[in-house]
Amino acid sequence: QDPANPEDWYYLANGQAQLDYTGLAEYDGEWFYVEEGKLDINMNAFVWCDNYLFFVGAGRIMDEVSGLVQDPANPEDWYYLANGQVQMDYTGLAEYDGEWFYVEYGLFMNDYEGVVDYNNALFYVINGQIVNLTIDQGLCNRAMANYPYYAAQRQYVTDYINELRWYCEVPQLVLDEQL
């Protein structure tokens, strides 16, 4: 902290301000974003550090944030976080605002279409989002036509909206059981 300007904080090494350093620096158990040696409290972005990607808001890693978060610099990109860190090892479904989305290696995949196995249930995903097959027989038929293995095995495609487990059977949708 600069005694002459208490709102200014600097990254020091061996008692010297490191004005050539830009990146994350730890202070008192928290991580902060430093630009040219000075704390940047206006930084709101995803930042790489030691091969991990972190969400920085107001100049610090937002370790209280988990779930899907939109990239402030690239609004079309959404990342899946746990404690402020992108979960690059995670592939599966993630909930955001009551809807479910497909994530691959920590990134929302808005172009994904397919069947996703999540918690021992199958979900059909189009454009990266779970679709409600129970209200659209066409989508149900499309899902089973595109994924005949699941149809042949009579596996379930789960409708999360109504919390009912359904399977598709041409020409109509048949209720199997309540969860």
mmCIF file of N, CA and C in Angstrom, residues 12-143:
data_model
loop_
_atom_site.group_PDB
_atom_site.id
_atom_site.type_symbol
_atom_site.label_atom_id
_atom_site.label_comp_id
_atom_site.label_asym_id
_atom_site.label_seq_id
_atom_site.Cartn_x
_atom_site.Cartn_y
_atom_site.Cartn_z
ATOM 1 N N LEU A 12 5.187 -6.053 -4.696
ATOM 2 C CA LEU A 12 6.589 -5.884 -4.329
ATOM 3 C C LEU A 12 7.321 -7.213 -4.321
ATOM 4 N N ALA A 13 8.587 -7.156 -4.651
ATOM 5 C CA ALA A 13 9.503 -8.286 -4.495
ATOM 6 C C ALA A 13 10.815 -7.697 -3.995
ATOM 7 N N ASN A 14 11.307 -8.225 -2.882
ATOM 8 C CA ASN A 14 12.530 -7.704 -2.264
ATOM 9 C C ASN A 14 12.432 -6.210 -1.971
ATOM 10 N N GLY A 15 11.228 -5.780 -1.572
ATOM 11 C CA GLY A 15 11.030 -4.382 -1.198
ATOM 12 C C GLY A 15 10.893 -3.418 -2.363
ATOM 13 N N GLN A 16 10.902 -3.931 -3.592
ATOM 14 C CA GLN A 16 10.814 -3.079 -4.776
ATOM 15 C C GLN A 16 9.498 -3.324 -5.516
ATOM 16 N N ALA A 17 8.844 -2.239 -5.965
ATOM 17 C CA ALA A 17 7.648 -2.366 -6.791
ATOM 18 C C ALA A 17 8.031 -3.020 -8.113
ATOM 19 N N GLN A 18 7.281 -4.035 -8.506
ATOM 20 C CA GLN A 18 7.544 -4.774 -9.752
ATOM 21 C C GLN A 18 6.678 -4.209 -10.866
ATOM 22 N N LEU A 19 7.096 -3.060 -11.391
ATOM 23 C CA LEU A 19 6.302 -2.337 -12.375
ATOM 24 C C LEU A 19 6.224 -3.039 -13.723
ATOM 25 N N ASP A 20 7.038 -4.070 -13.916
ATOM 26 C CA ASP A 20 6.971 -4.831 -15.159
ATOM 27 C C ASP A 20 6.092 -6.078 -15.022
ATOM 28 N N TYR A 21 5.476 -6.294 -13.839
ATOM 29 C CA TYR A 21 4.668 -7.482 -13.610
ATOM 30 C C TYR A 21 3.190 -7.203 -13.869
ATOM 31 N N THR A 22 2.575 -8.087 -14.647
ATOM 32 C CA THR A 22 1.131 -8.080 -14.859
ATOM 33 C C THR A 22 0.647 -9.508 -14.671
ATOM 34 N N GLY A 23 -0.345 -9.687 -13.814
ATOM 35 C CA GLY A 23 -0.894 -11.014 -13.555
ATOM 36 C C GLY A 23 -1.509 -11.076 -12.174
ATOM 37 N N LEU A 24 -1.668 -12.285 -11.661
ATOM 38 C CA LEU A 24 -2.264 -12.486 -10.346
ATOM 39 C C LEU A 24 -1.180 -12.547 -9.282
ATOM 40 N N ALA A 25 -1.504 -11.963 -8.136
ATOM 41 C CA ALA A 25 -0.565 -11.977 -7.011
ATOM 42 C C ALA A 25 -1.365 -12.223 -5.735
ATOM 43 N N GLU A 26 -0.778 -13.001 -4.838
ATOM 44 C CA GLU A 26 -1.455 -13.323 -3.590
ATOM 45 C C GLU A 26 -1.108 -12.294 -2.514
ATOM 46 N N TYR A 27 -2.141 -11.953 -1.733
ATOM 47 C CA TYR A 27 -1.940 -11.089 -0.575
ATOM 48 C C TYR A 27 -2.925 -11.510 0.498
ATOM 49 N N ASP A 28 -2.421 -11.871 1.648
ATOM 50 C CA ASP A 28 -3.241 -12.200 2.805
ATOM 51 C C ASP A 28 -4.305 -13.262 2.491
ATOM 52 N N GLY A 29 -3.888 -14.299 1.738
ATOM 53 C CA GLY A 29 -4.780 -15.416 1.443
ATOM 54 C C GLY A 29 -5.725 -15.202 0.278
ATOM 55 N N GLU A 30 -5.694 -14.054 -0.365
ATOM 56 C CA GLU A 30 -6.531 -13.796 -1.533
ATOM 57 C C GLU A 30 -5.651 -13.456 -2.713
ATOM 58 N N TRP A 31 -6.224 -13.633 -3.918
ATOM 59 C CA TRP A 31 -5.480 -13.361 -5.138
ATOM 60 C C TRP A 31 -6.060 -12.132 -5.828
ATOM 61 N N PHE A 32 -5.160 -11.255 -6.266
ATOM 62 C CA PHE A 32 -5.544 -9.983 -6.872
ATOM 63 C C PHE A 32 -4.884 -9.820 -8.239
ATOM 64 N N TYR A 33 -5.533 -9.021 -9.090
ATOM 65 C CA TYR A 33 -4.971 -8.748 -10.410
ATOM 66 C C TYR A 33 -4.114 -7.493 -10.345
ATOM 67 N N VAL A 34 -2.889 -7.632 -10.842
ATOM 68 C CA VAL A 34 -1.906 -6.553 -10.831
ATOM 69 C C VAL A 34 -1.556 -6.212 -12.277
ATOM 70 N N GLU A 35 -1.614 -4.940 -12.617
ATOM 71 C CA GLU A 35 -1.246 -4.459 -13.946
ATOM 72 C C GLU A 35 -0.060 -3.529 -13.800
ATOM 73 N N GLU A 36 1.042 -3.901 -14.431
ATOM 74 C CA GLU A 36 2.289 -3.126 -14.356
ATOM 75 C C GLU A 36 2.634 -2.791 -12.904
ATOM 76 N N GLY A 37 2.523 -3.817 -12.067
ATOM 77 C CA GLY A 37 2.927 -3.693 -10.675
ATOM 78 C C GLY A 37 1.905 -3.094 -9.733
ATOM 79 N N LYS A 38 0.783 -2.607 -10.243
ATOM 80 C CA LYS A 38 -0.217 -1.910 -9.417
ATOM 81 C C LYS A 38 -1.544 -2.677 -9.436
ATOM 82 N N LEU A 39 -2.173 -2.789 -8.276
ATOM 83 C CA LEU A 39 -3.477 -3.435 -8.171
ATOM 84 C C LEU A 39 -4.477 -2.736 -9.088
ATOM 85 N N ASP A 40 -5.181 -3.526 -9.902
ATOM 86 C CA ASP A 40 -6.176 -2.980 -10.824
ATOM 87 C C ASP A 40 -7.567 -3.416 -10.365
ATOM 88 N N ILE A 41 -8.231 -2.551 -9.592
ATOM 89 C CA ILE A 41 -9.561 -2.900 -9.053
ATOM 90 C C ILE A 41 -10.663 -2.809 -10.107
ATOM 91 N N ASN A 42 -10.320 -2.350 -11.305
ATOM 92 C CA ASN A 42 -11.305 -2.274 -12.388
ATOM 93 C C ASN A 42 -11.291 -3.508 -13.280
ATOM 94 N N MET A 43 -10.412 -4.450 -12.985
ATOM 95 C CA MET A 43 -10.295 -5.637 -13.816
ATOM 96 C C MET A 43 -11.475 -6.570 -13.592
ATOM 97 N N ASN A 44 -12.186 -6.882 -14.678
ATOM 98 C CA ASN A 44 -13.297 -7.833 -14.680
ATOM 99 C C ASN A 44 -13.122 -8.709 -15.917
ATOM 100 N N ALA A 45 -12.497 -9.867 -15.737
ATOM 101 C CA ALA A 45 -12.202 -10.739 -16.880
ATOM 102 C C ALA A 45 -11.757 -12.105 -16.377
ATOM 103 N N PHE A 46 -11.565 -12.990 -17.332
ATOM 104 C CA PHE A 46 -10.962 -14.284 -17.032
ATOM 105 C C PHE A 46 -9.463 -14.140 -17.234
ATOM 106 N N VAL A 47 -8.685 -14.656 -16.279
ATOM 107 C CA VAL A 47 -7.240 -14.479 -16.275
ATOM 108 C C VAL A 47 -6.571 -15.831 -16.067
ATOM 109 N N TRP A 48 -5.549 -16.100 -16.878
ATOM 110 C CA TRP A 48 -4.761 -17.317 -16.736
ATOM 111 C C TRP A 48 -3.702 -17.142 -15.662
ATOM 112 N N CYS A 49 -3.493 -18.199 -14.879
ATOM 113 C CA CYS A 49 -2.420 -18.226 -13.894
ATOM 114 C C CYS A 49 -2.040 -19.688 -13.656
ATOM 115 N N ASP A 50 -0.774 -20.028 -13.895
ATOM 116 C CA ASP A 50 -0.276 -21.390 -13.684
ATOM 117 C C ASP A 50 -1.132 -22.442 -14.388
ATOM 118 N N ASN A 51 -1.490 -22.181 -15.627
ATOM 119 C CA ASN A 51 -2.281 -23.085 -16.473
ATOM 120 C C ASN A 51 -3.718 -23.285 -16.012
ATOM 121 N N TYR A 52 -4.210 -22.400 -15.180
ATOM 122 C CA TYR A 52 -5.614 -22.412 -14.761
ATOM 123 C C TYR A 52 -6.239 -21.078 -15.130
ATOM 124 N N LEU A 53 -7.549 -21.112 -15.383
ATOM 125 C CA LEU A 53 -8.277 -19.905 -15.757
ATOM 126 C C LEU A 53 -9.180 -19.501 -14.600
ATOM 127 N N PHE A 54 -9.058 -18.238 -14.177
ATOM 128 C CA PHE A 54 -9.801 -17.725 -13.026
ATOM 129 C C PHE A 54 -10.677 -16.548 -13.435
ATOM 130 N N PHE A 55 -11.802 -16.404 -12.716
ATOM 131 C CA PHE A 55 -12.681 -15.261 -12.925
ATOM 132 C C PHE A 55 -12.296 -14.164 -11.947
ATOM 133 N N VAL A 56 -11.917 -13.011 -12.497
ATOM 134 C CA VAL A 56 -11.503 -11.864 -11.697
ATOM 135 C C VAL A 56 -12.575 -10.785 -11.812
ATOM 136 N N GLY A 57 -13.021 -10.281 -10.686
ATOM 137 C CA GLY A 57 -13.981 -9.184 -10.633
ATOM 138 C C GLY A 57 -13.519 -8.185 -9.592
ATOM 139 N N ALA A 58 -13.602 -6.908 -9.917
ATOM 140 C CA ALA A 58 -13.146 -5.836 -9.024
ATOM 141 C C ALA A 58 -11.700 -6.069 -8.585
ATOM 142 N N GLY A 59 -10.913 -6.669 -9.498
ATOM 143 C CA GLY A 59 -9.491 -6.826 -9.244
ATOM 144 C C GLY A 59 -9.069 -8.023 -8.417
ATOM 145 N N ARG A 60 -10.000 -8.938 -8.082
ATOM 146 C CA ARG A 60 -9.602 -10.103 -7.293
ATOM 147 C C ARG A 60 -10.305 -11.343 -7.819
ATOM 148 N N ILE A 61 -9.701 -12.505 -7.559
ATOM 149 C CA ILE A 61 -10.359 -13.755 -7.944
ATOM 150 C C ILE A 61 -11.649 -13.868 -7.145
ATOM 151 N N MET A 62 -12.732 -14.096 -7.857
ATOM 152 C CA MET A 62 -14.054 -14.198 -7.233
ATOM 153 C C MET A 62 -14.282 -15.639 -6.773
ATOM 154 N N ASP A 63 -13.600 -16.010 -5.675
ATOM 155 C CA ASP A 63 -13.669 -17.397 -5.219
ATOM 156 C C ASP A 63 -15.018 -17.769 -4.614
ATOM 157 N N GLU A 64 -15.894 -16.806 -4.434
ATOM 158 C CA GLU A 64 -17.241 -17.113 -3.947
ATOM 159 C C GLU A 64 -18.201 -17.461 -5.085
ATOM 160 N N VAL A 65 -17.727 -17.391 -6.342
ATOM 161 C CA VAL A 65 -18.582 -17.620 -7.506
ATOM 162 C C VAL A 65 -18.407 -19.042 -8.024
ATOM 163 N N SER A 66 -19.546 -19.727 -8.189
ATOM 164 C CA SER A 66 -19.574 -21.067 -8.787
ATOM 165 C C SER A 66 -20.751 -21.130 -9.739
ATOM 166 N N GLY A 67 -20.660 -21.999 -10.733
ATOM 167 C CA GLY A 67 -21.725 -22.144 -11.719
ATOM 168 C C GLY A 67 -21.323 -21.535 -13.047
ATOM 169 N N LEU A 68 -22.304 -21.324 -13.929
ATOM 170 C CA LEU A 68 -22.035 -20.732 -15.235
ATOM 171 C C LEU A 68 -21.901 -19.219 -15.114
ATOM 172 N N VAL A 69 -20.845 -18.682 -15.735
ATOM 173 C CA VAL A 69 -20.574 -17.246 -15.701
ATOM 174 C C VAL A 69 -20.222 -16.790 -17.108
ATOM 175 N N GLN A 70 -20.842 -15.683 -17.513
ATOM 176 C CA GLN A 70 -20.580 -15.104 -18.832
ATOM 177 C C GLN A 70 -19.260 -14.342 -18.811
ATOM 178 N N ASP A 71 -18.490 -14.504 -19.883
ATOM 179 C CA ASP A 71 -17.217 -13.799 -20.013
ATOM 180 C C ASP A 71 -17.495 -12.329 -20.324
ATOM 181 N N PRO A 72 -17.069 -11.397 -19.457
ATOM 182 C CA PRO A 72 -17.329 -9.971 -19.712
ATOM 183 C C PRO A 72 -16.691 -9.479 -21.007
ATOM 184 N N ALA A 73 -15.577 -10.066 -21.419
ATOM 185 C CA ALA A 73 -14.879 -9.625 -22.631
ATOM 186 C C ALA A 73 -15.456 -10.264 -23.894
ATOM 187 N N ASN A 74 -16.037 -11.449 -23.769
ATOM 188 C CA ASN A 74 -16.622 -12.188 -24.901
ATOM 189 C C ASN A 74 -17.975 -12.726 -24.480
ATOM 190 N N PRO A 75 -19.034 -11.922 -24.591
ATOM 191 C CA PRO A 75 -20.346 -12.308 -24.058
ATOM 192 C C PRO A 75 -20.926 -13.608 -24.609
ATOM 193 N N GLU A 76 -20.421 -14.082 -25.755
ATOM 194 C CA GLU A 76 -20.922 -15.352 -26.281
ATOM 195 C C GLU A 76 -20.322 -16.552 -25.549
ATOM 196 N N ASP A 77 -19.269 -16.326 -24.771
ATOM 197 C CA ASP A 77 -18.623 -17.405 -24.017
ATOM 198 C C ASP A 77 -19.107 -17.445 -22.572
ATOM 199 N N TRP A 78 -19.431 -18.648 -22.120
ATOM 200 C CA TRP A 78 -19.821 -18.893 -20.735
ATOM 201 C C TRP A 78 -18.930 -20.000 -20.201
ATOM 202 N N TYR A 79 -18.487 -19.845 -18.955
ATOM 203 C CA TYR A 79 -17.609 -20.818 -18.336
ATOM 204 C C TYR A 79 -18.260 -21.399 -17.088
ATOM 205 N N TYR A 80 -17.921 -22.661 -16.814
ATOM 206 C CA TYR A 80 -18.411 -23.332 -15.614
ATOM 207 C C TYR A 80 -17.333 -23.229 -14.539
ATOM 208 N N LEU A 81 -17.686 -22.579 -13.413
ATOM 209 C CA LEU A 81 -16.730 -22.294 -12.346
ATOM 210 C C LEU A 81 -17.051 -23.041 -11.064
ATOM 211 N N ALA A 82 -16.006 -23.261 -10.294
ATOM 212 C CA ALA A 82 -16.129 -23.673 -8.890
ATOM 213 C C ALA A 82 -15.127 -22.817 -8.135
ATOM 214 N N ASN A 83 -15.629 -22.041 -7.205
ATOM 215 C CA ASN A 83 -14.778 -21.169 -6.386
ATOM 216 C C ASN A 83 -13.919 -20.231 -7.230
ATOM 217 N N GLY A 84 -14.512 -19.679 -8.286
ATOM 218 C CA GLY A 84 -13.820 -18.706 -9.119
ATOM 219 C C GLY A 84 -12.895 -19.282 -10.162
ATOM 220 N N GLN A 85 -12.755 -20.597 -10.211
ATOM 221 C CA GLN A 85 -11.848 -21.231 -11.165
ATOM 222 C C GLN A 85 -12.633 -22.011 -12.211
ATOM 223 N N VAL A 86 -12.282 -21.828 -13.495
ATOM 224 C CA VAL A 86 -12.911 -22.593 -14.561
ATOM 225 C C VAL A 86 -12.571 -24.068 -14.364
ATOM 226 N N GLN A 87 -13.596 -24.894 -14.437
ATOM 227 C CA GLN A 87 -13.436 -26.337 -14.241
ATOM 228 C C GLN A 87 -13.141 -27.004 -15.582
ATOM 229 N N MET A 88 -11.900 -26.907 -16.009
ATOM 230 C CA MET A 88 -11.496 -27.410 -17.324
ATOM 231 C C MET A 88 -11.557 -28.926 -17.421
ATOM 232 N N ASP A 89 -11.670 -29.612 -16.302
ATOM 233 C CA ASP A 89 -11.807 -31.066 -16.312
ATOM 234 C C ASP A 89 -13.267 -31.513 -16.385
ATOM 235 N N TYR A 90 -14.203 -30.556 -16.303
ATOM 236 C CA TYR A 90 -15.615 -30.919 -16.227
ATOM 237 C C TYR A 90 -16.278 -30.923 -17.603
ATOM 238 N N THR A 91 -16.970 -32.014 -17.889
ATOM 239 C CA THR A 91 -17.836 -32.127 -19.053
ATOM 240 C C THR A 91 -19.146 -32.706 -18.564
ATOM 241 N N GLY A 92 -20.250 -32.031 -18.864
ATOM 242 C CA GLY A 92 -21.559 -32.487 -18.418
ATOM 243 C C GLY A 92 -22.561 -31.356 -18.463
ATOM 244 N N LEU A 93 -23.551 -31.438 -17.621
ATOM 245 C CA LEU A 93 -24.608 -30.430 -17.587
ATOM 246 C C LEU A 93 -24.404 -29.485 -16.418
ATOM 247 N N ALA A 94 -24.800 -28.231 -16.627
ATOM 248 C CA ALA A 94 -24.716 -27.215 -15.578
ATOM 249 C C ALA A 94 -25.993 -26.391 -15.614
ATOM 250 N N GLU A 95 -26.488 -26.062 -14.445
ATOM 251 C CA GLU A 95 -27.730 -25.291 -14.343
ATOM 252 C C GLU A 95 -27.430 -23.804 -14.252
ATOM 253 N N TYR A 96 -28.263 -23.008 -14.941
ATOM 254 C CA TYR A 96 -28.168 -21.556 -14.850
ATOM 255 C C TYR A 96 -29.577 -20.997 -14.976
ATOM 256 N N ASP A 97 -30.006 -20.269 -13.970
ATOM 257 C CA ASP A 97 -31.303 -19.593 -13.992
ATOM 258 C C ASP A 97 -32.453 -20.554 -14.330
ATOM 259 N N GLY A 98 -32.407 -21.745 -13.743
ATOM 260 C CA GLY A 98 -33.485 -22.713 -13.920
ATOM 261 C C GLY A 98 -33.411 -23.529 -15.196
ATOM 262 N N GLU A 99 -32.434 -23.286 -16.031
ATOM 263 C CA GLU A 99 -32.257 -24.039 -17.277
ATOM 264 C C GLU A 99 -30.959 -24.832 -17.170
ATOM 265 N N TRP A 100 -30.834 -25.862 -18.018
ATOM 266 C CA TRP A 100 -29.653 -26.725 -17.995
ATOM 267 C C TRP A 100 -28.928 -26.639 -19.324
ATOM 268 N N PHE A 101 -27.588 -26.578 -19.245
ATOM 269 C CA PHE A 101 -26.754 -26.367 -20.418
ATOM 270 C C PHE A 101 -25.617 -27.385 -20.448
ATOM 271 N N TYR A 102 -25.136 -27.667 -21.670
ATOM 272 C CA TYR A 102 -24.048 -28.616 -21.847
ATOM 273 C C TYR A 102 -22.708 -27.886 -21.815
ATOM 274 N N VAL A 103 -21.811 -28.392 -20.986
ATOM 275 C CA VAL A 103 -20.482 -27.819 -20.791
ATOM 276 C C VAL A 103 -19.450 -28.884 -21.159
ATOM 277 N N GLU A 104 -18.433 -28.459 -21.900
ATOM 278 C CA GLU A 104 -17.347 -29.367 -22.262
ATOM 279 C C GLU A 104 -16.032 -28.714 -21.874
ATOM 280 N N TYR A 105 -15.278 -29.381 -21.025
ATOM 281 C CA TYR A 105 -14.005 -28.857 -20.513
ATOM 282 C C TYR A 105 -14.172 -27.450 -19.926
ATOM 283 N N GLY A 106 -15.278 -27.247 -19.226
ATOM 284 C CA GLY A 106 -15.516 -25.994 -18.530
ATOM 285 C C GLY A 106 -16.127 -24.891 -19.365
ATOM 286 N N LEU A 107 -16.362 -25.130 -20.657
ATOM 287 C CA LEU A 107 -16.910 -24.105 -21.556
ATOM 288 C C LEU A 107 -18.279 -24.532 -22.060
ATOM 289 N N PHE A 108 -19.259 -23.626 -21.994
ATOM 290 C CA PHE A 108 -20.595 -23.880 -22.538
ATOM 291 C C PHE A 108 -20.474 -24.075 -24.048
ATOM 292 N N MET A 109 -21.051 -25.177 -24.530
ATOM 293 C CA MET A 109 -20.965 -25.521 -25.954
ATOM 294 C C MET A 109 -22.308 -25.226 -26.623
ATOM 295 N N ASN A 110 -22.456 -24.021 -27.158
ATOM 296 C CA ASN A 110 -23.746 -23.610 -27.714
ATOM 297 C C ASN A 110 -24.070 -24.271 -29.052
ATOM 298 N N ASP A 111 -23.141 -25.021 -29.624
ATOM 299 C CA ASP A 111 -23.407 -25.702 -30.885
ATOM 300 C C ASP A 111 -23.571 -27.220 -30.708
ATOM 301 N N TYR A 112 -23.600 -27.685 -29.463
ATOM 302 C CA TYR A 112 -23.680 -29.126 -29.211
ATOM 303 C C TYR A 112 -25.097 -29.636 -29.400
ATOM 304 N N GLU A 113 -25.199 -30.814 -30.058
ATOM 305 C CA GLU A 113 -26.457 -31.538 -30.133
ATOM 306 C C GLU A 113 -26.161 -33.002 -29.877
ATOM 307 N N GLY A 114 -26.907 -33.589 -28.961
ATOM 308 C CA GLY A 114 -26.722 -35.000 -28.683
ATOM 309 C C GLY A 114 -27.371 -35.414 -27.388
ATOM 310 N N VAL A 115 -27.164 -36.668 -27.042
ATOM 311 C CA VAL A 115 -27.688 -37.232 -25.803
ATOM 312 C C VAL A 115 -26.582 -37.152 -24.759
ATOM 313 N N VAL A 116 -26.923 -36.674 -23.575
ATOM 314 C CA VAL A 116 -25.962 -36.525 -22.491
ATOM 315 C C VAL A 116 -26.414 -37.385 -21.321
ATOM 316 N N ASP A 117 -25.508 -38.189 -20.807
ATOM 317 C CA ASP A 117 -25.773 -38.994 -19.619
ATOM 318 C C ASP A 117 -25.346 -38.170 -18.408
ATOM 319 N N TYR A 118 -26.295 -37.864 -17.547
ATOM 320 C CA TYR A 118 -26.022 -37.033 -16.372
ATOM 321 C C TYR A 118 -26.742 -37.642 -15.176
ATOM 322 N N ASN A 119 -26.004 -37.998 -14.141
ATOM 323 C CA ASN A 119 -26.583 -38.619 -12.939
ATOM 324 C C ASN A 119 -27.462 -39.816 -13.285
ATOM 325 N N ASN A 120 -26.952 -40.679 -14.175
ATOM 326 C CA ASN A 120 -27.638 -41.905 -14.583
ATOM 327 C C ASN A 120 -28.973 -41.667 -15.269
ATOM 328 N N ALA A 121 -29.130 -40.510 -15.901
ATOM 329 C CA ALA A 121 -30.306 -40.228 -16.720
ATOM 330 C C ALA A 121 -29.819 -39.622 -18.025
ATOM 331 N N LEU A 122 -30.576 -39.828 -19.097
ATOM 332 C CA LEU A 122 -30.201 -39.308 -20.402
ATOM 333 C C LEU A 122 -31.011 -38.063 -20.718
ATOM 334 N N PHE A 123 -30.331 -37.090 -21.259
ATOM 335 C CA PHE A 123 -30.965 -35.829 -21.631
ATOM 336 C C PHE A 123 -30.619 -35.530 -23.083
ATOM 337 N N TYR A 124 -31.576 -34.996 -23.820
ATOM 338 C CA TYR A 124 -31.323 -34.595 -25.196
ATOM 339 C C TYR A 124 -31.034 -33.106 -25.209
ATOM 340 N N VAL A 125 -29.922 -32.747 -25.862
ATOM 341 C CA VAL A 125 -29.441 -31.371 -25.878
ATOM 342 C C VAL A 125 -29.384 -30.873 -27.321
ATOM 343 N N ILE A 126 -29.925 -29.691 -27.567
ATOM 344 C CA ILE A 126 -29.819 -29.017 -28.864
ATOM 345 C C ILE A 126 -29.324 -27.607 -28.594
ATOM 346 N N ASN A 127 -28.354 -27.168 -29.402
ATOM 347 C CA ASN A 127 -27.746 -25.837 -29.227
ATOM 348 C C ASN A 127 -27.247 -25.644 -27.803
ATOM 349 N N GLY A 128 -26.734 -26.719 -27.213
ATOM 350 C CA GLY A 128 -26.130 -26.641 -25.895
ATOM 351 C C GLY A 128 -27.101 -26.608 -24.733
ATOM 352 N N GLN A 129 -28.403 -26.727 -24.994
ATOM 353 C CA GLN A 129 -29.398 -26.640 -23.924
ATOM 354 C C GLN A 129 -30.322 -27.848 -23.966
ATOM 355 N N ILE A 130 -30.686 -28.338 -22.780
ATOM 356 C CA ILE A 130 -31.633 -29.451 -22.704
ATOM 357 C C ILE A 130 -32.954 -29.017 -23.319
ATOM 358 N N VAL A 131 -33.524 -29.910 -24.127
ATOM 359 C CA VAL A 131 -34.837 -29.633 -24.709
ATOM 360 C C VAL A 131 -35.871 -30.515 -24.036
ATOM 361 N N ASN A 132 -37.079 -30.014 -24.002
ATOM 362 C CA ASN A 132 -38.193 -30.728 -23.394
ATOM 363 C C ASN A 132 -38.863 -31.577 -24.467
ATOM 364 N N LEU A 133 -38.506 -32.845 -24.519
ATOM 365 C CA LEU A 133 -39.029 -33.730 -25.550
ATOM 366 C C LEU A 133 -40.508 -34.034 -25.365
ATOM 367 N N THR A 134 -41.014 -33.858 -24.173
ATOM 368 C CA THR A 134 -42.404 -34.245 -23.922
ATOM 369 C C THR A 134 -43.385 -33.307 -24.599
ATOM 370 N N ILE A 135 -42.939 -32.112 -24.958
ATOM 371 C CA ILE A 135 -43.884 -31.181 -25.585
ATOM 372 C C ILE A 135 -43.667 -31.099 -27.090
ATOM 373 N N ASP A 136 -42.713 -31.837 -27.625
ATOM 374 C CA ASP A 136 -42.421 -31.762 -29.053
ATOM 375 C C ASP A 136 -42.110 -33.160 -29.575
ATOM 376 N N GLN A 137 -43.132 -33.818 -30.131
ATOM 377 C CA GLN A 137 -42.942 -35.171 -30.648
ATOM 378 C C GLN A 137 -41.904 -35.186 -31.757
ATOM 379 N N GLY A 138 -41.824 -34.099 -32.541
ATOM 380 C CA GLY A 138 -40.831 -34.026 -33.609
ATOM 381 C C GLY A 138 -39.421 -34.112 -33.059
ATOM 382 N N LEU A 139 -39.150 -33.390 -31.983
ATOM 383 C CA LEU A 139 -37.823 -33.451 -31.363
ATOM 384 C C LEU A 139 -37.560 -34.834 -30.790
ATOM 385 N N CYS A 140 -38.592 -35.421 -30.214
ATOM 386 C CA CYS A 140 -38.453 -36.761 -29.658
ATOM 387 C C CYS A 140 -38.061 -37.746 -30.765
ATOM 388 N N ASN A 141 -38.762 -37.673 -31.891
ATOM 389 C CA ASN A 141 -38.450 -38.559 -33.013
ATOM 390 C C ASN A 141 -37.047 -38.285 -33.542
ATOM 391 N N ARG A 142 -36.682 -37.012 -33.625
ATOM 392 C CA ARG A 142 -35.343 -36.622 -34.104
ATOM 393 C C ARG A 142 -34.264 -37.185 -33.173
ATOM 394 N N ALA A 143 -34.493 -37.081 -31.874
ATOM 395 C CA ALA A 143 -33.511 -37.583 -30.912
ATOM 396 C C ALA A 143 -33.309 -39.081 -31.095
#
